[in-house]
Short mmCIF file of C-alpha atoms in Angstrom, two decimals:
data_model
loop_
_atom_site.label_atom_id
_atom_site.label_comp_id
_atom_site.label_asym_id
_atom_site.label_seq_id
_atom_site.Cartn_x
_atom_site.Cartn_y
_atom_site.Cartn_z
CA MET A 1 130.13 114.96 94.28
CA THR A 2 130.99 114.44 90.52
CA GLU A 3 128.26 113.55 87.74
CA ARG A 4 129.50 111.26 84.88
CA PRO A 5 127.68 109.49 82.02
CA ILE A 6 126.89 105.74 81.68
CA LEU A 7 125.49 103.90 78.99
CA PHE A 8 122.86 101.34 79.35
CA ARG A 9 121.06 99.09 76.87
CA PRO A 10 117.26 99.55 76.56
CA GLU A 11 116.36 96.40 78.19
CA MET A 12 118.50 97.60 81.25
CA VAL A 13 117.01 100.80 81.22
CA ARG A 14 113.75 99.23 81.63
CA ALA A 15 114.84 97.18 84.60
CA ILE A 16 115.86 100.23 86.30
CA LEU A 17 112.73 101.89 85.48
CA ASP A 18 110.65 98.92 86.79
CA GLY A 19 112.59 98.74 89.92
CA ARG A 20 114.51 95.41 89.15
CA LYS A 21 118.06 96.66 88.61
CA SER A 22 120.25 98.09 91.21
CA GLN A 23 123.84 96.97 90.31
CA THR A 24 125.74 97.17 87.12
CA ARG A 25 129.06 95.62 86.42
CA ARG A 26 131.56 97.20 84.02
CA ILE A 27 135.10 96.01 82.86
CA VAL A 28 137.88 97.46 84.86
CA LYS A 29 140.27 98.94 81.87
CA PRO A 30 143.05 98.45 81.81
CA GLN A 31 142.92 95.09 83.24
CA PRO A 32 145.47 94.57 86.21
CA VAL A 33 148.09 91.90 85.32
CA ALA A 34 149.82 91.61 88.29
CA GLY A 35 147.09 90.99 90.79
CA VAL A 36 144.98 93.48 93.14
CA ARG A 37 145.52 94.43 96.63
CA ASN A 38 143.90 96.67 99.26
CA SER A 39 145.92 99.75 99.94
CA PRO A 40 145.45 102.48 102.53
CA PHE A 41 148.13 104.57 100.73
CA VAL A 42 145.92 105.57 97.83
CA PRO A 43 142.64 107.27 97.44
CA SER A 44 140.81 104.34 95.78
CA GLN A 45 142.23 101.80 98.36
CA LEU A 46 143.13 99.53 95.55
CA GLU A 47 146.29 99.01 93.71
CA ASP A 48 147.98 96.47 91.45
CA GLY A 49 150.77 94.27 92.17
CA HIS A 50 153.24 96.94 91.05
CA GLY A 51 151.79 99.43 93.67
CA ARG A 52 149.84 101.56 91.15
CA GLU A 53 146.66 102.99 91.97
CA ILE A 54 143.58 101.33 90.47
CA ARG A 55 140.63 104.03 89.97
CA CYS A 56 137.20 103.32 89.19
CA ARG A 57 136.48 105.60 86.24
CA TYR A 58 132.75 105.81 87.38
CA GLY A 59 133.34 107.78 90.45
CA TYR A 60 133.32 106.91 94.10
CA ILE A 61 130.59 106.37 96.75
CA GLY A 62 128.11 109.50 96.50
CA ASP A 63 129.02 110.37 92.92
CA ARG A 64 126.21 110.40 90.48
CA LEU A 65 125.86 108.90 87.10
CA TYR A 66 123.38 110.22 84.32
CA VAL A 67 122.14 107.53 82.23
CA ARG A 68 122.73 107.71 78.28
CA GLU A 69 120.35 105.37 76.32
CA ARG A 70 119.25 105.01 72.85
CA TRP A 71 116.95 107.59 71.80
CA ALA A 72 115.13 109.55 68.84
CA VAL A 73 113.20 112.85 68.43
CA CYS A 74 109.54 112.10 67.69
CA ASP A 75 108.56 113.07 64.30
CA HIS A 76 104.89 114.21 65.41
CA CYS A 77 105.63 116.06 68.55
CA GLY A 78 109.35 116.80 68.55
CA VAL A 79 110.36 115.47 72.03
CA VAL A 80 113.02 112.99 72.92
CA ASP A 81 111.59 109.37 72.72
CA TYR A 82 113.36 106.59 74.31
CA ALA A 83 113.82 102.77 72.92
CA ALA A 84 113.30 101.46 76.36
CA ASP A 85 109.78 102.78 76.52
CA PRO A 86 107.02 100.40 75.19
CA SER A 87 104.63 101.02 72.28
CA ARG A 88 103.98 104.52 70.86
CA CYS A 89 105.71 107.92 71.67
CA CYS A 90 106.01 108.26 75.49
CA ARG A 91 104.43 111.71 75.50
CA GLY A 92 101.15 110.57 74.16
CA CYS A 93 101.03 112.36 70.69
CA ASP A 94 99.68 108.88 69.40
CA GLY A 95 102.42 109.02 66.56
CA PRO A 96 104.34 105.98 65.76
CA ARG A 97 107.67 105.02 67.02
CA PRO A 98 110.59 106.58 65.50
CA THR A 99 112.47 104.40 63.06
CA ARG A 100 115.90 105.92 62.95
CA TRP A 101 117.15 105.40 66.65
CA LYS A 102 120.31 107.31 67.67
CA PRO A 103 123.17 105.55 69.66
CA SER A 104 123.27 106.25 73.50
CA ILE A 105 126.53 107.85 73.46
CA TYR A 106 124.95 110.84 71.68
CA LEU A 107 122.15 111.47 74.44
CA ARG A 108 122.81 115.00 75.75
CA ARG A 109 122.92 115.58 79.54
CA ASP A 110 119.77 117.74 79.39
CA ASP A 111 117.89 114.71 77.61
CA SER A 112 118.87 111.98 80.30
CA ARG A 113 115.87 111.03 82.38
CA LEU A 114 117.68 108.77 84.95
CA THR A 115 120.30 109.69 87.51
CA LEU A 116 121.83 107.19 89.68
CA GLU A 117 123.62 107.70 92.94
CA ILE A 118 126.65 105.06 93.54
CA THR A 119 125.95 103.72 96.99
CA GLU A 120 128.76 100.81 96.85
CA ILE A 121 131.68 100.25 94.82
CA ARG A 122 133.99 97.03 94.64
CA MET A 123 136.20 95.22 92.16
CA GLU A 124 135.87 91.57 91.76
CA ARG A 125 136.02 88.79 88.86
CA VAL A 126 132.86 88.70 86.84
CA ARG A 127 132.32 84.91 87.56
CA GLU A 128 132.07 85.91 91.47
CA ILE A 129 128.37 87.14 90.87
CA SER A 130 126.15 85.70 93.60
CA GLU A 131 122.52 84.79 92.57
CA ASP A 132 121.30 87.62 94.92
CA ASP A 133 123.54 89.95 92.73
CA ALA A 134 122.34 88.59 89.49
CA ARG A 135 118.72 89.47 90.25
CA ALA A 136 120.11 92.96 91.47
CA GLU A 137 121.51 92.92 87.77
CA GLY A 138 117.98 92.97 86.71
CA MET A 139 117.82 89.08 85.68
CA THR A 140 114.33 87.93 86.03
CA THR A 141 114.67 84.11 86.53
CA GLY A 142 113.36 83.24 89.74
CA TRP A 143 114.71 79.70 90.26
CA PHE A 144 117.93 78.93 92.44
CA GLY A 145 120.93 79.42 90.08
CA LEU A 146 119.27 80.43 86.95
CA ALA A 147 119.45 84.28 87.50
CA ARG A 148 123.14 83.75 87.59
CA TRP A 149 122.99 81.57 84.39
CA GLU A 150 120.90 84.31 82.70
CA PHE A 151 123.46 86.95 83.63
CA ARG A 152 126.35 84.77 82.11
CA GLU A 153 124.38 84.55 78.82
CA LEU A 154 123.82 88.24 78.65
CA TRP A 155 127.78 89.06 79.52
CA GLU A 156 128.68 86.59 76.58
CA ARG A 157 126.35 88.56 74.17
CA ILE A 158 128.00 91.79 75.25
CA HIS A 159 131.42 91.27 76.13
CA ALA A 160 132.63 88.13 74.39
CA LYS A 161 133.55 89.65 70.94
CA ASP A 162 135.82 92.10 72.65
CA GLY A 163 137.72 89.46 74.47
CA PHE A 164 136.02 89.89 77.96
CA GLY A 165 133.84 86.64 77.78
CA TRP A 166 132.72 84.75 80.98
CA ASP A 167 135.66 82.13 80.52
CA VAL A 168 138.37 84.99 80.56
CA ASN A 169 136.77 86.07 83.76
CA PRO A 170 137.87 89.55 83.86
CA PHE A 171 138.06 91.90 86.66
CA VAL A 172 134.76 94.15 86.83
CA TRP A 173 133.65 97.00 88.72
CA MET A 174 130.43 96.11 90.73
CA LEU A 175 128.51 99.49 91.12
CA THR A 176 125.42 99.38 93.34
CA PHE A 177 123.31 102.44 92.83
CA LYS A 178 119.77 104.14 93.79
CA VAL A 179 117.73 106.10 91.43
CA ILE A 180 117.75 109.90 92.09
CA PRO A 181 114.06 111.13 91.86
#
């Protein structure tokens, strides 16, 4: 079992904490240019059209991911406060929320409050997401077809500027996880 970091935005951390999010999709880097095929000859069981193994950088089933999220140190009580938490300092010191949040990439392992265990991994195109999978991604819309639409809008906001928008339909790793108490 290996443990690796994974970054999440505050709204997605909130969805995990609320029990609404049990999947995440991450862009496969580099993108396979010659297709993808199943292969019994490599550990990941996936290779590109040239026979090179495609490995998921997040690990394998059973590996753990510790969540890095936006954070700050409370000016009043000196403990770590998380941007995903509502209202005032989460430790009850009644101090105001910090004003200078630090990027999630700088959160130390010791300060991470969420550990996820990978229960399923698969590679797919981002537009192959089903309505049920969109809800497992934390989308809240309950009407048929609208959770997928909500996911599409979120995907565009996050990835279009980097050239991996919905219309490009990049390959993604679909990771299903459970929270480790």
